[in-house]
Each structure stands twice: as C-alpha cells, then as structure tokens.
Amino acid sequence: MAKRKPAHSRTASKSAPVKRQAVVPVLNTPAAVPSNQSATSSEHGNPLSSDRSDNQSAEHPDDDSAAAEAPQVTPNNAGTSTNAEGNKKKAKTETEPVDSTADTPFQQFFLEVGRAREKEFNSATLPTRYGTVSETELDAMLDGPKDSRWTDADEAELMSKWNASQLRKDIEGKKYNSVTYLRRFWKRFLQFMRAPPTDILADFYIQIDQFGKKDAIDRSYSPLWSGNLCNTFEPLLACDLWQGNVSTLAMVLQYAIIVRTDDRRQWPLENHAGEFFIDYLVLEV
Amino acid sequence: MKELCDAVHERDNRPSRFHQLFMAIWNRQKTKPKKKILDGELKDKPYLLQPQDISTIAAALDDMGPYGMPSPMSLSAS
C-alpha cells in the first residue's frame, strides 16, 4: 500500500486530472495563499457583510468574480489548470476566494460547500426582497386606491388644485432636483419597504415635525423632508426587524413618539409583525 | 408603558426582539422631560415625528447588540 502524501504535497504536485479539479474547485493550502489575503468577512462573524457581498453579486451578476477575485489566483493554482485560459467558466471556478483559516483540503471543501449554499439561498431570496424597484412596480406603489365613487370630476378638481399648488412648484423646481439626499432616501425607502415614505404619514397618523420653524410652505406635510431627517432615517431602513413592512416601522416610530411625549391616549395598535409580544401588547393597550 | 411591557414579557417568558427594542427605546427616552398627554387631550392629533425620535430608535437598536442595528455596509450594497 502506497504511503499517503501529506496535504501540502498533494495539492502542490497537482498532477490530478482536470475532472477532479472541477468537483473540488479550490484546494489551496494555507502556505499557497499570500499572507495579505485574509479570509472573506462572511466566515468571520458579521453575517451582514456577507449579505453585502452576495447582494452585490445578485445585483451585478456579471462583474462579481473576475475583477474582485483575480488577485487571489495563486501561482500554484494557475500553473495546474491546463485548459483554464480557454475556458472562462473554469477560470471563474478556480478563482473562488480562498480561506486561509482552512487547515486541510477537507475543511476547505466544506467551507466551499457552505459558501455555495449561502450564495444559492441569497440569490433566491434577496433580489425578491430588496431588489431594484421596477417602473411598473413603482407605478403600482404610487397609484391611488381604485374606487368606483371617485369620479373623473373629482380627479379633475384634484389635479387643478395640485397644478396651482406651491408644493408642486417646489417639487418640480430646481430646489428639489438639487436635493440628492432626498432622492437617495426615496430610492432606499422604496427598495426596502416597497412603499413610498409618504405612506408613513398618511396611513399611520404620523406627522413630520422636522424644522420647528416657519417656512415658505407648510413643511410638515411636505414630502421635502430635511437632510437631517433623511440622513438619520436612512440607516434604519436596512434593519431586518421591520421585515420590509412599513406598518412595523410605523409602529416603532409611533412608540418612540409616545414615549417621548408621554402620550397616554389610546394607541390604535395592530400586529403587523406577526410577533407574539405585539399580540399581547395589543390586548393590553 | 414600561410596566405594561414588563408585564407582557413576564406573562410570556420567551425573548422577543421587539420587547428588547421597546425597552431600549424606553431607557433612552425616559430621562427627557415630559408633559403627559392624557386621553381626551389633543384628540385626533397625529403623532409628531421629530428627527430625534429616529436617532433614538437607531441608538436603541445599537443598544440591542450586534444583531439589532444593521451594518452600514449592508446599506451601501443597495
């Protein structure tokens, strides 16, 4: 019986046929990885950063691997893939990120399997939850409720009021176009909540008190939210606690206002989060 | 409100992230001066949202630990 070679020499010799490499794409030893290449953040604690990389790849499926992972090709690896230059797919497979913490090829293999499963899961769920909002989807979000009682005359009256309003001039004017933070905030809100930010105001009895000073128009009801408000609000949108549900976010906003103002009025609370704690709270409030 | 949340939590002893969040918001807001708004007062008045409320929620999520507040990296990916 032939003596079994150590892991280093097995991978270093690389006389294995191409077929085997396709099954186990990366079999790099720690020694073969340059010291400045640390493991990707997905293996080290922060699951959100792994979301980031997968989210990026989901959004830009064409530019994910080649540019970012090309520096991780080791000379060892490059030398053994005989037909890698002719086959782009195989080259992509061989340039998968290498985990320097994997001590053995077996550990490396299981890490690869785990990573592939995670990628498969994210590619199935992330685009549908937080994908870019399409134009038709946006139209559906911004469309008013369809009601048979709403006549053409009502629509015409509303439009004439809207056309004459100062708010329209502000929104369509130069001022609005120069406000990049507002545009970014709206995009993020639509993407994460699948609803316009104004839904918080309209449906959940919330009014924005953002300036506390008089302006040319009544900014409280205006969609021209202040930079301070938008910039503070924006990071909150990505929190998974809301589950992409504007009702849940509105509930927490209401609670923060209630606690700040010591509001003892009856709180019209509904459980949109499907959380047992809210269920009990609804019974008590 | 705090007593209510505690009572609810006591009844059902499972941990809830919403309970944690509500408690964290309570702890953040409780030091601020208040004037009670009683039932009947300000009837039909909406809830007035100020930027400080959003900051409080963000800080409360931070208080909850690593899985409360999302990483800024996850947002920049979008």
Short mmCIF file of C-alpha atoms in Angstrom, two decimals:
data_model
loop_
_atom_site.label_atom_id
_atom_site.label_comp_id
_atom_site.label_asym_id
_atom_site.label_seq_id
_atom_site.Cartn_x
_atom_site.Cartn_y
_atom_site.Cartn_z
CA MET A 1 0.00 0.00 0.00
CA ALA A 2 1.41 3.33 -1.04
CA LYS A 3 2.23 5.81 1.65
CA ARG A 4 -0.28 8.65 1.81
CA LYS A 5 1.21 12.02 0.93
CA PRO A 6 0.70 15.00 3.23
CA ALA A 7 -1.89 17.55 2.21
CA HIS A 8 0.69 20.11 1.15
CA SER A 9 2.46 17.87 -1.28
CA ARG A 10 -0.80 16.51 -2.68
CA THR A 11 -2.01 19.92 -3.66
CA ALA A 12 1.40 21.18 -4.61
CA SER A 13 2.13 18.41 -7.08
CA LYS A 14 -1.18 19.00 -8.85
CA SER A 15 -0.95 16.10 -11.18
CA ALA A 16 -4.63 15.43 -10.67
CA PRO A 17 -6.81 15.34 -13.77
CA VAL A 18 -8.93 18.31 -14.71
CA LYS A 19 -12.12 16.45 -13.89
CA ARG A 20 -11.24 16.24 -10.21
CA GLN A 21 -10.49 19.94 -10.04
CA ALA A 22 -13.96 20.70 -11.26
CA VAL A 23 -15.51 18.74 -8.39
CA VAL A 24 -13.38 20.37 -5.72
CA PRO A 25 -12.63 23.74 -7.22
CA VAL A 26 -10.21 25.16 -4.67
CA LEU A 27 -7.72 23.03 -2.86
CA ASN A 28 -5.18 25.59 -1.85
CA THR A 29 -3.10 25.08 1.20
CA PRO A 30 -2.54 27.86 3.68
CA ALA A 31 1.05 28.08 2.52
CA ALA A 32 -0.04 28.78 -1.03
CA VAL A 33 -2.11 31.78 -0.03
CA PRO A 34 -0.31 35.10 0.23
CA SER A 35 -0.23 36.43 3.75
CA ASN A 36 -2.05 39.63 2.88
CA GLN A 37 -5.11 37.73 1.71
CA SER A 38 -7.28 37.23 4.70
CA ALA A 39 -10.46 35.25 4.65
CA THR A 40 -13.61 36.92 3.44
CA SER A 41 -15.72 38.60 6.08
CA SER A 42 -18.54 36.09 5.65
CA GLU A 43 -16.63 33.48 7.60
CA HIS A 44 -15.74 35.83 10.42
CA GLY A 45 -18.69 36.83 12.41
CA ASN A 46 -20.54 39.57 10.62
CA PRO A 47 -23.31 37.95 8.63
CA LEU A 48 -24.46 41.30 7.37
CA SER A 49 -21.28 41.89 5.49
CA SER A 50 -21.73 38.56 3.77
CA ASP A 51 -25.16 39.78 2.77
CA ARG A 52 -23.45 42.72 1.25
CA SER A 53 -21.18 40.72 -0.99
CA ASP A 54 -24.00 38.47 -2.06
CA ASN A 55 -26.32 41.35 -2.55
CA GLN A 56 -23.75 42.95 -4.76
CA SER A 57 -23.32 39.85 -6.77
CA ALA A 58 -27.05 39.49 -7.09
CA GLU A 59 -27.38 42.95 -8.45
CA HIS A 60 -24.36 42.79 -10.69
CA PRO A 61 -24.10 39.18 -11.67
CA ASP A 62 -21.62 39.83 -14.47
CA ASP A 63 -18.90 41.74 -12.69
CA ASP A 64 -18.71 39.90 -9.40
CA SER A 65 -15.91 37.48 -9.56
CA ALA A 66 -13.43 38.22 -12.29
CA ALA A 67 -12.26 41.65 -11.19
CA ALA A 68 -12.51 41.21 -7.45
CA GLU A 69 -11.13 37.73 -7.12
CA ALA A 70 -8.48 37.68 -9.79
CA PRO A 71 -5.67 38.66 -7.39
CA GLN A 72 -6.36 35.52 -5.35
CA VAL A 73 -5.16 33.18 -8.05
CA THR A 74 -2.04 31.65 -6.73
CA PRO A 75 0.81 30.70 -8.99
CA ASN A 76 0.27 27.17 -7.82
CA ASN A 77 -3.30 27.14 -8.91
CA ALA A 78 -2.69 28.91 -12.18
CA GLY A 79 0.00 26.51 -13.24
CA THR A 80 -2.11 23.41 -12.83
CA SER A 81 -5.17 24.46 -14.72
CA THR A 82 -4.00 23.49 -18.15
CA ASN A 83 -7.05 24.50 -20.11
CA ALA A 84 -8.10 27.38 -17.85
CA GLU A 85 -7.27 30.03 -20.42
CA GLY A 86 -9.58 28.59 -22.99
CA ASN A 87 -12.44 28.01 -20.62
CA LYS A 88 -13.74 31.14 -18.89
CA LYS A 89 -16.17 29.27 -16.71
CA LYS A 90 -13.49 27.08 -15.28
CA ALA A 91 -11.26 30.07 -14.67
CA LYS A 92 -14.05 31.63 -12.64
CA THR A 93 -14.42 28.46 -10.60
CA GLU A 94 -10.73 28.29 -9.87
CA THR A 95 -10.58 31.88 -8.69
CA GLU A 96 -13.07 31.38 -5.87
CA PRO A 97 -11.97 33.13 -2.65
CA VAL A 98 -9.55 31.08 -0.63
CA ASP A 99 -9.99 30.65 3.07
CA SER A 100 -6.64 30.90 4.76
CA THR A 101 -8.07 29.52 8.01
CA ALA A 102 -8.85 26.13 6.50
CA ASP A 103 -6.11 23.78 7.64
CA THR A 104 -6.93 20.85 5.42
CA PRO A 105 -8.43 20.36 2.00
CA PHE A 106 -11.41 18.74 3.68
CA GLN A 107 -12.10 21.85 5.74
CA GLN A 108 -11.68 23.93 2.64
CA PHE A 109 -14.11 21.71 0.78
CA PHE A 110 -16.80 22.06 3.46
CA LEU A 111 -16.30 25.81 3.57
CA GLU A 112 -16.81 25.90 -0.17
CA VAL A 113 -19.98 23.87 0.10
CA GLY A 114 -21.31 26.15 2.85
CA ARG A 115 -20.48 29.23 0.83
CA ALA A 116 -22.19 27.83 -2.24
CA ARG A 117 -25.34 27.05 -0.25
CA GLU A 118 -25.38 30.51 1.28
CA LYS A 119 -24.98 32.07 -2.16
CA GLU A 120 -27.79 29.93 -3.54
CA PHE A 121 -30.09 30.95 -0.68
CA ASN A 122 -29.32 34.63 -1.02
CA SER A 123 -29.70 34.64 -4.77
CA ALA A 124 -33.15 33.11 -4.28
CA THR A 125 -34.36 35.49 -1.58
CA LEU A 126 -32.50 38.82 -1.74
CA PRO A 127 -33.50 40.01 -5.21
CA THR A 128 -37.16 39.45 -4.45
CA ARG A 129 -37.00 41.18 -1.08
CA TYR A 130 -34.64 44.06 -1.72
CA GLY A 131 -34.20 44.11 -5.47
CA THR A 132 -34.39 47.21 -7.57
CA VAL A 133 -37.89 48.56 -7.94
CA SER A 134 -39.14 48.27 -11.49
CA GLU A 135 -41.10 51.01 -13.21
CA THR A 136 -44.38 49.10 -13.22
CA GLU A 137 -43.92 48.22 -9.56
CA LEU A 138 -43.34 51.88 -8.78
CA ASP A 139 -46.48 52.88 -10.65
CA ALA A 140 -48.48 50.37 -8.62
CA MET A 141 -47.00 51.72 -5.37
CA LEU A 142 -47.77 55.33 -6.15
CA ASP A 143 -51.18 54.71 -7.62
CA GLY A 144 -54.08 55.84 -5.50
CA PRO A 145 -56.79 53.47 -4.36
CA LYS A 146 -59.21 52.38 -7.06
CA ASP A 147 -62.69 53.34 -6.04
CA SER A 148 -65.87 53.50 -8.06
CA ARG A 149 -67.03 56.52 -6.08
CA TRP A 150 -64.04 58.55 -7.31
CA THR A 151 -65.31 60.26 -10.46
CA ASP A 152 -63.50 61.99 -13.30
CA ALA A 153 -64.74 65.32 -11.96
CA ASP A 154 -63.09 64.58 -8.62
CA GLU A 155 -59.87 63.71 -10.38
CA ALA A 156 -60.01 66.90 -12.46
CA GLU A 157 -60.62 69.04 -9.39
CA LEU A 158 -57.76 67.45 -7.55
CA MET A 159 -55.42 67.91 -10.49
CA SER A 160 -56.33 71.59 -10.87
CA LYS A 161 -55.60 72.13 -7.17
CA TRP A 162 -52.33 70.26 -7.49
CA ASN A 163 -51.28 72.25 -10.56
CA ALA A 164 -51.88 75.51 -8.74
CA SER A 165 -50.13 74.47 -5.54
CA GLN A 166 -46.84 75.84 -4.29
CA LEU A 167 -45.79 72.35 -3.36
CA ARG A 168 -45.77 71.25 -6.98
CA LYS A 169 -43.58 74.20 -7.94
CA ASP A 170 -41.16 73.30 -5.17
CA ILE A 171 -41.03 69.65 -6.12
CA GLU A 172 -40.60 70.22 -9.81
CA GLY A 173 -38.31 73.19 -9.35
CA LYS A 174 -34.58 73.40 -9.16
CA LYS A 175 -34.59 73.08 -5.41
CA TYR A 176 -35.90 69.54 -5.42
CA ASN A 177 -33.61 68.36 -8.18
CA SER A 178 -30.58 69.55 -6.30
CA VAL A 179 -31.55 67.68 -3.15
CA THR A 180 -29.68 64.44 -3.72
CA TYR A 181 -30.16 63.09 -0.20
CA LEU A 182 -33.93 63.16 -0.66
CA ARG A 183 -33.74 61.26 -3.92
CA ARG A 184 -31.44 58.69 -2.34
CA PHE A 185 -33.70 58.34 0.67
CA TRP A 186 -36.75 57.77 -1.51
CA LYS A 187 -34.92 55.15 -3.53
CA ARG A 188 -33.83 53.30 -0.41
CA PHE A 189 -37.25 53.51 1.14
CA LEU A 190 -38.95 52.15 -1.97
CA GLN A 191 -36.38 49.41 -2.21
CA PHE A 192 -36.54 48.23 1.38
CA MET A 193 -40.16 48.93 2.27
CA ARG A 194 -41.77 48.55 -1.14
CA ALA A 195 -43.83 51.63 -0.40
CA PRO A 196 -43.29 55.39 -0.65
CA PRO A 197 -42.18 57.21 2.53
CA THR A 198 -45.37 59.24 2.48
CA ASP A 199 -47.26 56.07 3.44
CA ILE A 200 -45.97 56.54 6.97
CA LEU A 201 -47.64 59.91 7.17
CA ALA A 202 -50.89 59.02 5.50
CA ASP A 203 -51.69 55.60 6.88
CA PHE A 204 -50.25 55.70 10.38
CA TYR A 205 -51.30 59.03 11.68
CA ILE A 206 -47.78 60.39 11.85
CA GLN A 207 -46.84 63.94 11.04
CA ILE A 208 -43.34 65.16 10.45
CA ASP A 209 -42.21 67.95 12.72
CA GLN A 210 -38.83 68.43 11.18
CA PHE A 211 -37.98 72.09 11.45
CA GLY A 212 -39.98 73.73 14.17
CA LYS A 213 -39.74 76.97 12.24
CA LYS A 214 -41.87 78.63 9.62
CA ASP A 215 -41.01 78.15 6.00
CA ALA A 216 -42.38 79.28 2.66
CA ILE A 217 -44.66 76.28 2.62
CA ASP A 218 -46.01 74.06 5.35
CA ARG A 219 -43.09 71.67 5.52
CA SER A 220 -44.83 69.43 8.00
CA TYR A 221 -46.95 67.93 5.25
CA SER A 222 -44.36 68.38 2.56
CA PRO A 223 -42.50 65.46 1.02
CA LEU A 224 -39.43 67.70 1.02
CA TRP A 225 -38.03 66.17 4.17
CA SER A 226 -34.98 67.77 5.71
CA GLY A 227 -31.47 66.43 5.19
CA ASN A 228 -31.11 65.74 8.89
CA LEU A 229 -34.26 63.64 8.90
CA CYS A 230 -33.40 61.70 5.75
CA ASN A 231 -29.82 61.02 6.77
CA THR A 232 -30.87 59.81 10.20
CA PHE A 233 -33.69 57.72 8.83
CA GLU A 234 -31.78 56.05 6.02
CA PRO A 235 -29.66 53.55 8.00
CA LEU A 236 -32.75 52.37 9.85
CA LEU A 237 -34.36 51.08 6.69
CA ALA A 238 -31.98 48.18 6.32
CA CYS A 239 -32.85 46.74 9.74
CA ASP A 240 -34.34 43.29 9.34
CA LEU A 241 -36.64 43.81 12.32
CA TRP A 242 -39.20 45.58 10.13
CA GLN A 243 -39.21 42.67 7.68
CA GLY A 244 -39.61 45.18 4.87
CA ASN A 245 -43.01 46.10 6.29
CA VAL A 246 -43.83 49.78 6.55
CA SER A 247 -46.53 49.07 9.16
CA THR A 248 -44.00 47.57 11.54
CA LEU A 249 -41.65 50.50 11.09
CA ALA A 250 -44.52 52.93 11.66
CA MET A 251 -45.45 51.10 14.86
CA VAL A 252 -41.96 51.56 16.29
CA LEU A 253 -41.94 55.21 15.23
CA GLN A 254 -45.26 55.72 16.97
CA TYR A 255 -43.91 54.05 20.10
CA ALA A 256 -40.85 56.32 20.15
CA ILE A 257 -43.10 59.38 19.84
CA ILE A 258 -45.48 58.10 22.53
CA VAL A 259 -42.66 57.53 24.99
CA ARG A 260 -41.03 60.90 24.28
CA THR A 261 -44.23 62.88 24.65
CA ASP A 262 -45.61 60.70 27.45
CA ASP A 263 -48.72 60.22 25.38
CA ARG A 264 -51.39 58.46 27.44
CA ARG A 265 -54.01 58.41 24.72
CA GLN A 266 -55.32 55.12 23.45
CA TRP A 267 -52.87 53.65 20.98
CA PRO A 268 -54.56 52.09 17.94
CA LEU A 269 -52.10 49.24 17.70
CA GLU A 270 -52.19 46.34 15.28
CA ASN A 271 -49.79 43.46 14.99
CA HIS A 272 -48.33 43.66 11.51
CA ALA A 273 -45.12 41.94 12.51
CA GLY A 274 -46.66 38.60 13.48
CA GLU A 275 -44.78 38.84 16.76
CA PHE A 276 -46.24 37.27 19.90
CA PHE A 277 -45.05 40.20 22.01
CA ILE A 278 -47.09 42.65 19.93
CA ASP A 279 -50.10 40.35 20.18
CA TYR A 280 -50.01 40.59 23.96
CA LEU A 281 -49.39 44.30 23.78
CA VAL A 282 -52.46 44.78 21.57
CA LEU A 283 -54.56 43.05 24.21
CA GLU A 284 -53.21 45.28 26.96
CA VAL A 285 -53.15 48.70 25.27
CA MET B 1 -45.73 51.89 29.35
CA LYS B 2 -42.67 50.24 30.86
CA GLU B 3 -44.76 48.40 33.43
CA LEU B 4 -47.02 47.21 30.68
CA CYS B 5 -44.15 45.89 28.60
CA ASP B 6 -42.67 44.17 31.64
CA ALA B 7 -46.00 42.59 32.48
CA VAL B 8 -46.38 41.30 28.96
CA HIS B 9 -42.87 39.94 29.00
CA GLU B 10 -43.44 38.26 32.33
CA ARG B 11 -46.52 36.52 31.06
CA ASP B 12 -44.77 35.08 28.08
CA ASN B 13 -41.22 34.40 29.05
CA ARG B 14 -39.78 33.89 25.59
CA PRO B 15 -37.36 36.59 24.49
CA SER B 16 -38.68 38.95 21.88
CA ARG B 17 -36.59 41.35 19.84
CA PHE B 18 -39.45 43.82 19.83
CA HIS B 19 -39.58 43.71 23.60
CA GLN B 20 -35.85 44.38 23.71
CA LEU B 21 -36.25 47.25 21.28
CA PHE B 22 -39.17 48.79 23.13
CA MET B 23 -37.28 48.58 26.40
CA ALA B 24 -34.20 50.14 24.82
CA ILE B 25 -36.30 53.00 23.43
CA TRP B 26 -37.87 53.44 26.86
CA ASN B 27 -34.49 53.60 28.53
CA ARG B 28 -33.30 56.16 26.03
CA GLN B 29 -36.35 58.42 26.26
CA LYS B 30 -37.12 58.19 29.97
CA THR B 31 -34.62 60.85 31.04
CA LYS B 32 -36.20 63.51 28.87
CA PRO B 33 -38.62 65.99 30.42
CA LYS B 34 -42.20 65.19 29.68
CA LYS B 35 -45.62 66.60 29.90
CA LYS B 36 -48.30 63.97 30.00
CA ILE B 37 -50.78 63.82 27.14
CA LEU B 38 -53.92 62.31 28.56
CA ASP B 39 -56.72 60.57 26.73
CA GLY B 40 -59.11 63.22 25.51
CA GLU B 41 -56.40 65.83 25.09
CA LEU B 42 -55.16 66.54 21.60
CA LYS B 43 -57.91 64.36 20.27
CA ASP B 44 -57.37 63.34 16.65
CA LYS B 45 -53.95 64.94 16.64
CA PRO B 46 -51.36 62.92 14.78
CA TYR B 47 -48.12 61.68 16.27
CA LEU B 48 -45.46 64.32 15.69
CA LEU B 49 -42.31 62.67 14.46
CA GLN B 50 -39.07 64.52 15.06
CA PRO B 51 -35.58 63.58 13.86
CA GLN B 52 -34.62 62.89 17.46
CA ASP B 53 -37.14 60.03 17.57
CA ILE B 54 -35.37 58.35 14.70
CA SER B 55 -32.00 58.90 16.37
CA THR B 56 -33.42 57.31 19.50
CA ILE B 57 -34.58 54.24 17.59
CA ALA B 58 -31.17 53.94 15.94
CA ALA B 59 -29.43 54.22 19.31
CA ALA B 60 -31.85 51.70 20.83
CA LEU B 61 -31.09 49.24 18.06
CA ASP B 62 -27.43 49.77 18.81
CA ASP B 63 -28.11 49.01 22.47
CA MET B 64 -29.62 45.70 21.48
CA GLY B 65 -26.28 44.36 20.33
CA PRO B 66 -24.75 43.24 17.06
CA TYR B 67 -27.98 41.93 15.56
CA GLY B 68 -30.02 44.99 16.37
CA MET B 69 -28.61 47.61 14.11
CA PRO B 70 -27.68 46.71 10.56
CA SER B 71 -24.18 47.24 9.38
CA PRO B 72 -23.71 50.36 7.26
CA MET B 73 -22.07 48.02 4.76
CA SER B 74 -25.37 46.23 4.14
CA LEU B 75 -26.97 49.53 3.26
CA SER B 76 -24.20 50.69 0.99
CA ALA B 77 -24.62 47.50 -1.03
CA SER B 78 -28.03 48.62 -2.15
#
